[in-house]
PDB file of N, CA and C in Angstrom:
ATOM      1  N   UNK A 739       0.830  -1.190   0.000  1.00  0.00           N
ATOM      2  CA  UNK A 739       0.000   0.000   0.000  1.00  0.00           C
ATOM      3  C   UNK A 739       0.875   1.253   0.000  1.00  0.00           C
ATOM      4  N   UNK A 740       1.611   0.967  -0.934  1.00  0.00           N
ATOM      5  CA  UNK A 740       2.399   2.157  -0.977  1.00  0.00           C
ATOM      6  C   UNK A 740       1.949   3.728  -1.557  1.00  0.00           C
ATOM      7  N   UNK A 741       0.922   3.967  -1.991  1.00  0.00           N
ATOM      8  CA  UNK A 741       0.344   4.882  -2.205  1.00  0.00           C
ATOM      9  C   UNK A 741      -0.878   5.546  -1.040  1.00  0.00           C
ATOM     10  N   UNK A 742      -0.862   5.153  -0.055  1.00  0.00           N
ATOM     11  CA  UNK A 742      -1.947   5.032   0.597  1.00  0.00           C
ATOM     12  C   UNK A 742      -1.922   7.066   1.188  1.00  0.00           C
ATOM     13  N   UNK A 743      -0.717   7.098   1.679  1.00  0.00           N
ATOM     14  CA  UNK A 743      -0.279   8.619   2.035  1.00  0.00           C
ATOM     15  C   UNK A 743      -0.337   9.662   0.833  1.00  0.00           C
ATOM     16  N   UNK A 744      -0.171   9.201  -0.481  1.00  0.00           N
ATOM     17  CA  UNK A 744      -0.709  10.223  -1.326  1.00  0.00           C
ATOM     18  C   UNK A 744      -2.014  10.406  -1.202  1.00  0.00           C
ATOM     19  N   UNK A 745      -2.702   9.014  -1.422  1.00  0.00           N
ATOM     20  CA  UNK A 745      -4.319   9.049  -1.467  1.00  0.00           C
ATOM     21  C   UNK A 745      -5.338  10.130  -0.043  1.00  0.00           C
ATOM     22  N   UNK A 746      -4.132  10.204   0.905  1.00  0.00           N
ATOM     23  CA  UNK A 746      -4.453  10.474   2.286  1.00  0.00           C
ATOM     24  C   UNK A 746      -4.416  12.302   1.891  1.00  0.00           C
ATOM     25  N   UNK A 747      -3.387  12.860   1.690  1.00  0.00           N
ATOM     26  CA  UNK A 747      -2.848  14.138   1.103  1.00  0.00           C
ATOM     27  C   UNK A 747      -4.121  14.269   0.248  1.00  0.00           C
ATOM     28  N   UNK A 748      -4.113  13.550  -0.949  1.00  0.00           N
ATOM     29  CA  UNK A 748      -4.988  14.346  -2.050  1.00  0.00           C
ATOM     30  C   UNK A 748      -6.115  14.160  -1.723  1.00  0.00           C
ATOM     31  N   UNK A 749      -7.014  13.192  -0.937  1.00  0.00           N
ATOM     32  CA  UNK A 749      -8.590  13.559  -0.107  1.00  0.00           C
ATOM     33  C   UNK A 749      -8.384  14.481   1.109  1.00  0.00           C
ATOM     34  N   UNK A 750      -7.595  15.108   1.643  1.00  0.00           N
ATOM     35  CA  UNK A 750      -7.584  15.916   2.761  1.00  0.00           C
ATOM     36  C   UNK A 750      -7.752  17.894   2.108  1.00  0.00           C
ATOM     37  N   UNK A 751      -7.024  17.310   1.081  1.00  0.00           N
ATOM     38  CA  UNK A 751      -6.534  18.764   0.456  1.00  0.00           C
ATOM     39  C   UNK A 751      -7.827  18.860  -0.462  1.00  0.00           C
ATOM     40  N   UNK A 752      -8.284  17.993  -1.071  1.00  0.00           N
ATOM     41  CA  UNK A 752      -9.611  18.306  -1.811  1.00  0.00           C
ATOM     42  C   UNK A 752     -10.599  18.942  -1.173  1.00  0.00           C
ATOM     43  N   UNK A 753     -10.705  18.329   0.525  1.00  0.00           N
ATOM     44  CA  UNK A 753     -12.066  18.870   1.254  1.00  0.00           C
ATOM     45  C   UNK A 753     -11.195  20.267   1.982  1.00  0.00           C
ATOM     46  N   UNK A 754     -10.015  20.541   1.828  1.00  0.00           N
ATOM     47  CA  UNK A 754     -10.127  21.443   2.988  1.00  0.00           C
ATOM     48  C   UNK A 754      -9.404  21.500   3.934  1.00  0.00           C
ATOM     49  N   UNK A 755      -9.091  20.242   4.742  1.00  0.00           N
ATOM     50  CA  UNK A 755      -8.125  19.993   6.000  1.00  0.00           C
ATOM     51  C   UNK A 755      -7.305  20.063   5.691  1.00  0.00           C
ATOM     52  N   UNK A 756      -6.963  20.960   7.011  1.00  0.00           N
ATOM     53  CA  UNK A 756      -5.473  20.886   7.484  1.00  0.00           C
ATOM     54  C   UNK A 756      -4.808  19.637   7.670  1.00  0.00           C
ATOM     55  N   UNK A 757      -3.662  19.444   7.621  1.00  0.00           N
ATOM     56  CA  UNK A 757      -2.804  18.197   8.333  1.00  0.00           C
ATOM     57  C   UNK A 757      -3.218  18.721   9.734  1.00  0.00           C
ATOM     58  N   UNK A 758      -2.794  19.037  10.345  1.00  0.00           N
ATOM     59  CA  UNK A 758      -2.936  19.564  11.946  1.00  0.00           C
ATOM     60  C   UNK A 758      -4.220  18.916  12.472  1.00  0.00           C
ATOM     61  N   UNK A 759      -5.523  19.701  11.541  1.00  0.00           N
ATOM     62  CA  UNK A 759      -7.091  18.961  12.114  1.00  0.00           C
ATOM     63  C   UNK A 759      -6.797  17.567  11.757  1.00  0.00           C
ATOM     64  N   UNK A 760      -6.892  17.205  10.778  1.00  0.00           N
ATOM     65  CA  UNK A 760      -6.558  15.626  10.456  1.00  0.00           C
ATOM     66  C   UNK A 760      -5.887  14.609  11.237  1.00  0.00           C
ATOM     67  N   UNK A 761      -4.594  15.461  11.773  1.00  0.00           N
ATOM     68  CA  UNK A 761      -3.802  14.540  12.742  1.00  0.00           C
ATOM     69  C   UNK A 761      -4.593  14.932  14.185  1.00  0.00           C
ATOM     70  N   UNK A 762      -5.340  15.624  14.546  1.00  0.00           N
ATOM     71  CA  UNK A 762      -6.185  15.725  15.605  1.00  0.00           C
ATOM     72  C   UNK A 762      -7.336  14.847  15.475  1.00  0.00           C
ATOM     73  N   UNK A 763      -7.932  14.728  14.519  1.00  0.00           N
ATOM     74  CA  UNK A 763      -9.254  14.035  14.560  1.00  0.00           C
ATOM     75  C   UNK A 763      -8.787  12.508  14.584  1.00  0.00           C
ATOM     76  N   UNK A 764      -7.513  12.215  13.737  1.00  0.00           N
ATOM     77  CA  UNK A 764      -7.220  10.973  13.601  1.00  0.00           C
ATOM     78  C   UNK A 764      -6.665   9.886  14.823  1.00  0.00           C
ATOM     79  N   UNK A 765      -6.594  11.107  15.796  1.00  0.00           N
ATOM     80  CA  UNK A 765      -5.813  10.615  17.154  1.00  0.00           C
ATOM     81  C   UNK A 765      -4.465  10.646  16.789  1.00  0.00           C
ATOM     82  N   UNK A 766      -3.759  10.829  15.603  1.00  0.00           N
ATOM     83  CA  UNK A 766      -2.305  10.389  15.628  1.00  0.00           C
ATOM     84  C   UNK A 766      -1.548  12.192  15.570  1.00  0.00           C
ATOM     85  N   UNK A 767      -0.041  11.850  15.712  1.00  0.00           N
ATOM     86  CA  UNK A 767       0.713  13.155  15.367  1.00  0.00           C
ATOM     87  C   UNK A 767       0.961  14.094  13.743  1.00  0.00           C
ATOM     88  N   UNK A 768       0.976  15.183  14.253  1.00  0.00           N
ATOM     89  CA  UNK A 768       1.474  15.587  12.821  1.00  0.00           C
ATOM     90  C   UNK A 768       2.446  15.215  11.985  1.00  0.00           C
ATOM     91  N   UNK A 769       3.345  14.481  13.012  1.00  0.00           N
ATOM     92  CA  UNK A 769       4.710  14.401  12.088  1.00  0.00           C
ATOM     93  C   UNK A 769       4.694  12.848  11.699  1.00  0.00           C
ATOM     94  N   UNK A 770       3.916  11.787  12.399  1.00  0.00           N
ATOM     95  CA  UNK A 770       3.425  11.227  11.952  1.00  0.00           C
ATOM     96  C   UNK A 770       2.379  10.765  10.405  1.00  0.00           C
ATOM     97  N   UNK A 771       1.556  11.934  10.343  1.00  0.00           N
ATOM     98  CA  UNK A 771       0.842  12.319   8.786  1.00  0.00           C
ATOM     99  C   UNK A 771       1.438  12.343   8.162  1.00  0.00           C
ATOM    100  N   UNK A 772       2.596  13.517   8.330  1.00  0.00           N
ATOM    101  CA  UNK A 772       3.279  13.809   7.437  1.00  0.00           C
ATOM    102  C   UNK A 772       4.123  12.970   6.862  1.00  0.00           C
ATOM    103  N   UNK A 773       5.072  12.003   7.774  1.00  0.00           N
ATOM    104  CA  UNK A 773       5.709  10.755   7.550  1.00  0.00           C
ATOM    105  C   UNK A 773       4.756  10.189   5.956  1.00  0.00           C
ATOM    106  N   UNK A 774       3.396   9.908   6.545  1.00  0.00           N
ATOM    107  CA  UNK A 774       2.827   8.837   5.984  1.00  0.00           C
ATOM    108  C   UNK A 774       1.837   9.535   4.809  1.00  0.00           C
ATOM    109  N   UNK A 775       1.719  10.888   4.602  1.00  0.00           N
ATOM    110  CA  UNK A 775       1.695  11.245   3.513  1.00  0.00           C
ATOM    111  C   UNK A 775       2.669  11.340   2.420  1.00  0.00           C
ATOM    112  N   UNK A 776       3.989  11.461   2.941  1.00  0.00           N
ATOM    113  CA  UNK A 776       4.942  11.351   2.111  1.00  0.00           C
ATOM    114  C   UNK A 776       5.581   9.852   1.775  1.00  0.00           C
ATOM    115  N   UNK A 777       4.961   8.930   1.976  1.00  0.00           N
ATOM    116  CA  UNK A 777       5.204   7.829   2.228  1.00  0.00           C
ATOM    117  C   UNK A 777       6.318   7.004   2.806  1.00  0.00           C
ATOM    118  N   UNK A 778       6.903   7.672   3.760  1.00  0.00           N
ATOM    119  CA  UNK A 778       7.847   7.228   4.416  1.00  0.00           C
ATOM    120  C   UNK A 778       7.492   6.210   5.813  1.00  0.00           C
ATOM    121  N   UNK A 779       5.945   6.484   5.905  1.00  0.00           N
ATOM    122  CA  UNK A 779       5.428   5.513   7.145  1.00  0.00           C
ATOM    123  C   UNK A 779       4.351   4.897   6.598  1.00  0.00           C
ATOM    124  N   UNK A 780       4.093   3.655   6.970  1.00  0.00           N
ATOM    125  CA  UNK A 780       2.488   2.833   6.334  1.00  0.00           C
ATOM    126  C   UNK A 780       1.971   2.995   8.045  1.00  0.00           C
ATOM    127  N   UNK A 781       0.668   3.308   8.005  1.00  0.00           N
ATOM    128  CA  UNK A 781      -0.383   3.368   8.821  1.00  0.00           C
ATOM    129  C   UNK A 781      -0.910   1.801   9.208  1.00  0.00           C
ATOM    130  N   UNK A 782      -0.936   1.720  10.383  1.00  0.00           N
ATOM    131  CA  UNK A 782      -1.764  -0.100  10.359  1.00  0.00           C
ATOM    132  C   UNK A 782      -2.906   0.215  10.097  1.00  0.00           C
ATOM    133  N   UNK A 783      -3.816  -0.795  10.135  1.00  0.00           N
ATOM    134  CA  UNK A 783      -5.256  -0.747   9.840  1.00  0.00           C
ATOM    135  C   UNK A 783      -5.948   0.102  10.222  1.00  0.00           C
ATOM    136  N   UNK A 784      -5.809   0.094  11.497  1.00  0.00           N
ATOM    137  CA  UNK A 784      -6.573   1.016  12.743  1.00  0.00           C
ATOM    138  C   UNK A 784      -6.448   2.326  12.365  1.00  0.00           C
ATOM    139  N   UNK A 785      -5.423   2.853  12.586  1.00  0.00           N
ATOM    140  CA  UNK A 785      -4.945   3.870  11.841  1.00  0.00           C
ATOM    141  C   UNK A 785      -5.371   4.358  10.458  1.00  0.00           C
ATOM    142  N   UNK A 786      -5.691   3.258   9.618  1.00  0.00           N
ATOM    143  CA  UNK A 786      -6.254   4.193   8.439  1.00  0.00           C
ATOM    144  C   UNK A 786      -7.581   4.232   8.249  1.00  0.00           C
ATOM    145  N   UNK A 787      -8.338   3.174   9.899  1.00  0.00           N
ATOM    146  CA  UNK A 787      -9.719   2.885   9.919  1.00  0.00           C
ATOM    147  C   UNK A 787      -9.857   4.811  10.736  1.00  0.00           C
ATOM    148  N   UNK A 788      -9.084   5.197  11.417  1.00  0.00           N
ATOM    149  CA  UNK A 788      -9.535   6.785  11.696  1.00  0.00           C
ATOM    150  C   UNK A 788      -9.110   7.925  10.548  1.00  0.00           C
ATOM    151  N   UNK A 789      -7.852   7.910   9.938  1.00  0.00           N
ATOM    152  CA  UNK A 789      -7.930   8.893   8.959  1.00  0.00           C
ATOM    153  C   UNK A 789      -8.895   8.578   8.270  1.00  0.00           C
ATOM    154  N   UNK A 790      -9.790   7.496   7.733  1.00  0.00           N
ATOM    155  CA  UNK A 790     -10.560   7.454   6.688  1.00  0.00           C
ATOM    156  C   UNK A 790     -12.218   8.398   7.386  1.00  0.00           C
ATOM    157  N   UNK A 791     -12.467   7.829   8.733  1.00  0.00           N
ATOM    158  CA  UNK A 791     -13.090   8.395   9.303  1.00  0.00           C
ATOM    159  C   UNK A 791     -13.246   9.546   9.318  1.00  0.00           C
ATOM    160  N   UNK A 792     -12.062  10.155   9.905  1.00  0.00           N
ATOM    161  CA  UNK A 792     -11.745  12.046   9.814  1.00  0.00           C
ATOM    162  C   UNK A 792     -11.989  12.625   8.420  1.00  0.00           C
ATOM    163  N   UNK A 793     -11.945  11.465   7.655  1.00  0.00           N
ATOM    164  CA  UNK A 793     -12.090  12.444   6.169  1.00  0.00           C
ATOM    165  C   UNK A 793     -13.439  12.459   5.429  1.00  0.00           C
ATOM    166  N   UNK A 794     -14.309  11.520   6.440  1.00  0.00           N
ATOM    167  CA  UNK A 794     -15.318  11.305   5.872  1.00  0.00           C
ATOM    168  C   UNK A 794     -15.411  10.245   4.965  1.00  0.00           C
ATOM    169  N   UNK A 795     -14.998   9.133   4.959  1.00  0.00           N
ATOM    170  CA  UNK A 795     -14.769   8.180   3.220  1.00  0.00           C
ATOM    171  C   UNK A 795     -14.498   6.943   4.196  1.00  0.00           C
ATOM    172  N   UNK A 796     -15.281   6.097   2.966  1.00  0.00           N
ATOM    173  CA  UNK A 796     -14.824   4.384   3.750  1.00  0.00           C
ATOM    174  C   UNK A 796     -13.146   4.377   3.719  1.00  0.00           C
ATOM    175  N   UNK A 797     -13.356   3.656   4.661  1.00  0.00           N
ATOM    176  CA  UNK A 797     -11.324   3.128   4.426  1.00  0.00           C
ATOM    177  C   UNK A 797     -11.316   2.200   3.529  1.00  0.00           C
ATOM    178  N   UNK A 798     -12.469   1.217   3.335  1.00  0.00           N
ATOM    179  CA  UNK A 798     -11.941   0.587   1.983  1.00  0.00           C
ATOM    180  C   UNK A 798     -11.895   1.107   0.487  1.00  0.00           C
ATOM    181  N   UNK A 799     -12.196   2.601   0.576  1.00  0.00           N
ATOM    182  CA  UNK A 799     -11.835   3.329  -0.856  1.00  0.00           C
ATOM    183  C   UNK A 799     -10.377   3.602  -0.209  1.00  0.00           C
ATOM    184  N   UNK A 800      -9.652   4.034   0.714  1.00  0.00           N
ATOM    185  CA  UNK A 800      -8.732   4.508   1.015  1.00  0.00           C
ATOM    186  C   UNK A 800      -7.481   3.418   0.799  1.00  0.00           C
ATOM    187  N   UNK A 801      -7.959   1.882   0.710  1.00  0.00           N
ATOM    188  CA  UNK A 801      -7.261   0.987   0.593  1.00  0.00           C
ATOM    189  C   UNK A 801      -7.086   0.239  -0.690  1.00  0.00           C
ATOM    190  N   UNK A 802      -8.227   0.482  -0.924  1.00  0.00           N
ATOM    191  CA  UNK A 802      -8.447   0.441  -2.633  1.00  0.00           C
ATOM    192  C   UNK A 802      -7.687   1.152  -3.303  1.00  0.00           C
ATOM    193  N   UNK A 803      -7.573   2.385  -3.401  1.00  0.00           N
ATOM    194  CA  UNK A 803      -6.764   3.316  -4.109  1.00  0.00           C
ATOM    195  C   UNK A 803      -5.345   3.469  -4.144  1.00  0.00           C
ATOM    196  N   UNK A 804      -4.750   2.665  -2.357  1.00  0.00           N
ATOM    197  CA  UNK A 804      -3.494   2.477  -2.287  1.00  0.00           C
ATOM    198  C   UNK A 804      -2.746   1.408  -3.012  1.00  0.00           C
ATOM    199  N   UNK A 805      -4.005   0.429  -3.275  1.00  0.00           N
ATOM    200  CA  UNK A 805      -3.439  -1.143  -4.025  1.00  0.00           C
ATOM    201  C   UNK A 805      -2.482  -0.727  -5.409  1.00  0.00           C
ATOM    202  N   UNK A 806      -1.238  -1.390  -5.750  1.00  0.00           N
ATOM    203  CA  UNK A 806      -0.659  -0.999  -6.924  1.00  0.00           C
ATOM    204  C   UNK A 806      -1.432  -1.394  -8.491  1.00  0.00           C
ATOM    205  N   UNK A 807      -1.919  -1.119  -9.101  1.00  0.00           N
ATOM    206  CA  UNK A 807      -2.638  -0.735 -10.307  1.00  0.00           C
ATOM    207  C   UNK A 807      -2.512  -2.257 -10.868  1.00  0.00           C
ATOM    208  N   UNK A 808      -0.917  -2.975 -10.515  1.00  0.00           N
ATOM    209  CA  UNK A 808      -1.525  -4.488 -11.634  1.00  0.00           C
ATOM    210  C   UNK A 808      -1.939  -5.408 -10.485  1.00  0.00           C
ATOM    211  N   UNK A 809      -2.459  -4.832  -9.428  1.00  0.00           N
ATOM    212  CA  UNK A 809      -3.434  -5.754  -8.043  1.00  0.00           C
ATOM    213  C   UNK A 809      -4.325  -5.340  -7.768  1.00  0.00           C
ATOM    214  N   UNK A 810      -4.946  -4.141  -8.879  1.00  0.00           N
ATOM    215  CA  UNK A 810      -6.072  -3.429  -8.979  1.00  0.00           C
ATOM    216  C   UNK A 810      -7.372  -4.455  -8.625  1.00  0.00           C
ATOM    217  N   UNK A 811      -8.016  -4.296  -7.375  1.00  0.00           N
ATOM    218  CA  UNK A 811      -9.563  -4.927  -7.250  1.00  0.00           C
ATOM    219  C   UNK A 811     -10.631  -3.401  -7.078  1.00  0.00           C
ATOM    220  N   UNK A 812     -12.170  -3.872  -7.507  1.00  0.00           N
ATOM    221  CA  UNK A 812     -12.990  -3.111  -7.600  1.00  0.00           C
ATOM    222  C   UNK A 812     -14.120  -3.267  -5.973  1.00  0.00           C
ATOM    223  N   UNK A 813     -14.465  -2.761  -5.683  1.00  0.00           N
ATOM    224  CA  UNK A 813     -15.972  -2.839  -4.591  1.00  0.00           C
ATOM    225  C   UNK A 813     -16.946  -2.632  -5.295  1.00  0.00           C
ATOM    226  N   UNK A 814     -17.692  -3.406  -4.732  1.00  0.00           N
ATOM    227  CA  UNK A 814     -19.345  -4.024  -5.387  1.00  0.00           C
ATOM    228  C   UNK A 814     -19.854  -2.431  -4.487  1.00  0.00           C
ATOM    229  N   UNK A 815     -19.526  -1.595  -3.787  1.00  0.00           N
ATOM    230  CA  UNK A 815     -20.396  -0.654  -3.421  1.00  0.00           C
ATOM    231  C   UNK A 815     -19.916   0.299  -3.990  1.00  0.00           C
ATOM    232  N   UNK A 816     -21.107   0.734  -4.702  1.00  0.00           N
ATOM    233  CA  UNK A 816     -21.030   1.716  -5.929  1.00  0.00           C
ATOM    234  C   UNK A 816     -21.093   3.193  -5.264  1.00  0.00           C
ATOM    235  N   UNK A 817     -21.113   3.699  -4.119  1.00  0.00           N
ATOM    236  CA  UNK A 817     -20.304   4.762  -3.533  1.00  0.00           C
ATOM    237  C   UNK A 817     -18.939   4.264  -3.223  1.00  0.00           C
ATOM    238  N   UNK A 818     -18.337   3.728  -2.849  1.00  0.00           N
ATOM    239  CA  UNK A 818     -17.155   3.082  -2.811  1.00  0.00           C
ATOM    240  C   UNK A 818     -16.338   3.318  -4.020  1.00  0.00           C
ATOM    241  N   UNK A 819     -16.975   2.677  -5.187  1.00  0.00           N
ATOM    242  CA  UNK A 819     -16.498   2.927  -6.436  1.00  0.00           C
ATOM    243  C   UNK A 819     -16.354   4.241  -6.730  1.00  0.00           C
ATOM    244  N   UNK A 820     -17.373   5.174  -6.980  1.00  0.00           N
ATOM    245  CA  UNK A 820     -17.710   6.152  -7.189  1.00  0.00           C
ATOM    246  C   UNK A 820     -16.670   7.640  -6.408  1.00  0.00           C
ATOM    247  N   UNK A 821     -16.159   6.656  -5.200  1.00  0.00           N
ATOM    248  CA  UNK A 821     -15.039   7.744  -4.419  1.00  0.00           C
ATOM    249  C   UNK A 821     -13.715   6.985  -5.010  1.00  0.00           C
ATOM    250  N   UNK A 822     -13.427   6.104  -5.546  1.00  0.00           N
ATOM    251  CA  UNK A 822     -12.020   5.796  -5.718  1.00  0.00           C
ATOM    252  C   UNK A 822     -11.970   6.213  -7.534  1.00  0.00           C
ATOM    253  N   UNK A 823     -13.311   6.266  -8.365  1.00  0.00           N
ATOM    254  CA  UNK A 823     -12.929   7.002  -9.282  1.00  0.00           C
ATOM    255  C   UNK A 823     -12.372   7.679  -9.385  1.00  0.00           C
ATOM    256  N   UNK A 824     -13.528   9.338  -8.653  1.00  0.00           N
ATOM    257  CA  UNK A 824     -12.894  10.412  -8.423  1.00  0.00           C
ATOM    258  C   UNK A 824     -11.828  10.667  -7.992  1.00  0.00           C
ATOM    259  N   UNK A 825     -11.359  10.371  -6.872  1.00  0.00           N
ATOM    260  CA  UNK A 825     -10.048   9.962  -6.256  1.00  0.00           C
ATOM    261  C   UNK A 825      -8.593   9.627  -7.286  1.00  0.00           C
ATOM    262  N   UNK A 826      -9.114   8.804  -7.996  1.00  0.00           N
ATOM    263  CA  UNK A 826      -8.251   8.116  -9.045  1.00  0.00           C
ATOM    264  C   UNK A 826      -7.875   8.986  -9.888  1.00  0.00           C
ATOM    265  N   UNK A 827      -8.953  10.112 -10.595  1.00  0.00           N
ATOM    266  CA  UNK A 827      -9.045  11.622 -11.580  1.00  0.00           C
ATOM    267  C   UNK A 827      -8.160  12.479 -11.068  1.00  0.00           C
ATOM    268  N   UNK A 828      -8.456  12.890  -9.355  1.00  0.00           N
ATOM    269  CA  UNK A 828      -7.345  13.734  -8.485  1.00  0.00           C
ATOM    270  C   UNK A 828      -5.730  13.483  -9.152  1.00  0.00           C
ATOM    271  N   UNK A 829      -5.831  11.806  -8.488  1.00  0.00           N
ATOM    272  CA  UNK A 829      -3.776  11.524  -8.689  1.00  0.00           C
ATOM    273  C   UNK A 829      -3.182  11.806  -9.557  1.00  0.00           C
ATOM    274  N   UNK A 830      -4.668  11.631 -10.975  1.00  0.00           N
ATOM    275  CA  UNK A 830      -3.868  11.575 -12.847  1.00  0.00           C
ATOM    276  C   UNK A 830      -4.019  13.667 -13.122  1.00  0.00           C
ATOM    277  N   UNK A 831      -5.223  13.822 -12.426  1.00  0.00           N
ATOM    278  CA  UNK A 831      -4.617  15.091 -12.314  1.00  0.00           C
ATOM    279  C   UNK A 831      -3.532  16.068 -12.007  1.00  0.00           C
ATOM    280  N   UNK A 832      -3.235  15.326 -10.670  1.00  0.00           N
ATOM    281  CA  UNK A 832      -1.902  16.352  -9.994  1.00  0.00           C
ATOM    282  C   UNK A 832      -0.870  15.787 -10.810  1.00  0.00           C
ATOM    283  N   UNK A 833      -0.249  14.489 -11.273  1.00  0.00           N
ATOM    284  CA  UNK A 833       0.175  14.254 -11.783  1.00  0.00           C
ATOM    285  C   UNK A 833       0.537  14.848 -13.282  1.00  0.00           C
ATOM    286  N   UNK A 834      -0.549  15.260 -13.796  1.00  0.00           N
ATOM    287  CA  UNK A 834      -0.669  15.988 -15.140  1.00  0.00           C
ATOM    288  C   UNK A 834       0.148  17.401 -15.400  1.00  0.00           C
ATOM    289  N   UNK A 835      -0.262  17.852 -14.077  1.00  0.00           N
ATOM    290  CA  UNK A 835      -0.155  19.506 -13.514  1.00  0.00           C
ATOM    291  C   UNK A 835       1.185  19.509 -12.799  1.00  0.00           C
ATOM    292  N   UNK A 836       1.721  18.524 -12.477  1.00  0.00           N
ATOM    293  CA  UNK A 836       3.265  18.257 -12.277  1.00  0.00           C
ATOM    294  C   UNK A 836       4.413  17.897 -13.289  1.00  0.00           C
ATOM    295  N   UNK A 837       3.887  17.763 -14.107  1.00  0.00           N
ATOM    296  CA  UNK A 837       4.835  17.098 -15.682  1.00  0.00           C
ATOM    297  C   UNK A 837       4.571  18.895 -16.138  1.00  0.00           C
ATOM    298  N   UNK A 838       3.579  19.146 -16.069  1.00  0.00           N
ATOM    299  CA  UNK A 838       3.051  20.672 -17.029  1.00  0.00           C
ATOM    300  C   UNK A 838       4.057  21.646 -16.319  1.00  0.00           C
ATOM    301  N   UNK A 839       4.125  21.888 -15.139  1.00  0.00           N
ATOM    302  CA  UNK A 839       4.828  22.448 -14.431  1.00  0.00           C
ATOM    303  C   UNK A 839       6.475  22.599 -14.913  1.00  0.00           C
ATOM    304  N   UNK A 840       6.715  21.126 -14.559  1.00  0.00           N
ATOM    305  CA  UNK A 840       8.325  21.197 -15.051  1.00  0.00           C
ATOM    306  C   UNK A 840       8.610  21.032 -16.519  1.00  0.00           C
ATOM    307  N   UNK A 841       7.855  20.966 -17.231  1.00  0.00           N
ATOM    308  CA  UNK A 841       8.065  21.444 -18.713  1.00  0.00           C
ATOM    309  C   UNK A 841       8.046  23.522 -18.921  1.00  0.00           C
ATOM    310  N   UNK A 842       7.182  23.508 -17.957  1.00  0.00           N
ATOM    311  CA  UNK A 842       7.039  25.393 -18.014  1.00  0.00           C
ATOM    312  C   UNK A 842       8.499  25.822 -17.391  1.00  0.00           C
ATOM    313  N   UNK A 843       8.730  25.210 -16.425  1.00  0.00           N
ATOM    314  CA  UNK A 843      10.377  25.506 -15.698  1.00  0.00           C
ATOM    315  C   UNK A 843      11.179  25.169 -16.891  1.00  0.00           C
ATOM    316  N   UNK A 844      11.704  24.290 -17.511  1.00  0.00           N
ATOM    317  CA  UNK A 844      12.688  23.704 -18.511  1.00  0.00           C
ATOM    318  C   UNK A 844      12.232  24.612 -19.436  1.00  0.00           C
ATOM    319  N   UNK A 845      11.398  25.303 -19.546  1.00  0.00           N
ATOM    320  CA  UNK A 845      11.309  26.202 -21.013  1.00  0.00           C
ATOM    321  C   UNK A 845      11.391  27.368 -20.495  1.00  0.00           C
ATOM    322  N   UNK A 846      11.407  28.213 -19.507  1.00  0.00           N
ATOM    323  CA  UNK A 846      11.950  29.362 -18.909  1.00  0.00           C
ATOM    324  C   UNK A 846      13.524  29.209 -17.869  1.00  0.00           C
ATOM    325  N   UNK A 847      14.050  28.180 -17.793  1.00  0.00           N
ATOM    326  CA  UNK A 847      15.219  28.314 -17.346  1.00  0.00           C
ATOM    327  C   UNK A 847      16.039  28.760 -18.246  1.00  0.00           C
ATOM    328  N   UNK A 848      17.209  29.959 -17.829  1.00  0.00           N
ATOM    329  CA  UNK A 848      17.936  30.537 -18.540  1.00  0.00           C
ATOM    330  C   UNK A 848      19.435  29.898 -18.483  1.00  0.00           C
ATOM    331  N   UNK A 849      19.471  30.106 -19.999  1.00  0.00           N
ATOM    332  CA  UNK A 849      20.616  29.077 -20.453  1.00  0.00           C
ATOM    333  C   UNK A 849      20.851  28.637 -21.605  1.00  0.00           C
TER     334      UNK A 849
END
């Protein structure tokens, strides 16, 4: 579940939260989040059974979305689905807007 801390970042930042509220509601530390948004820490279960909570969203979209793409499984609950779509649009988004980015840098760096 090595994606699980992006997925955590890009539903927090979509609604709004702070890391700070997040790591308050979640019971855990900030520097903790942060660890595990950047993926340097995996969350146990429990743990991603309250961030999912704090964010409002099943944890099994939250676990779903972390699975690596060729261990890709679907949920028969079509809100479930319906949040790991969207969710899924977010990553290929920021992703998009991060390639766009450093192509705009490489074409204004002087040199």
């Amino acid at each position: 579940m090595q994606n699980i801390g992006k997925v955590v970042q890009i539903v927090r930042n979509a609604k709004g939260i702070s890391i700070s509220k997040l790591a308050q509601d979640s019971s855990v530390s900030v520097s903790f989040l942060s660890l595990v948004e950047k993926g340097e820490r995996q969350p146990s279960i429990e743990v991603i059974g309250r961030i999912s909570t704090a964010l409002q969203i099943p944890s099994e979209a939250l676990i779903l979305l972390a699975m690596p793409k060729s261990q890709k499984i679907t949920s028969a609950d079509e809100g479930v689905s319906s949040i790991t779509d969207s969710i899924e649009k977010l990553i290929e988004a920021e992703k998009s807007l991060k390639r766009l980015l450093i192509k705009i840098e490489e074409n204004h760096a002087p040199g």
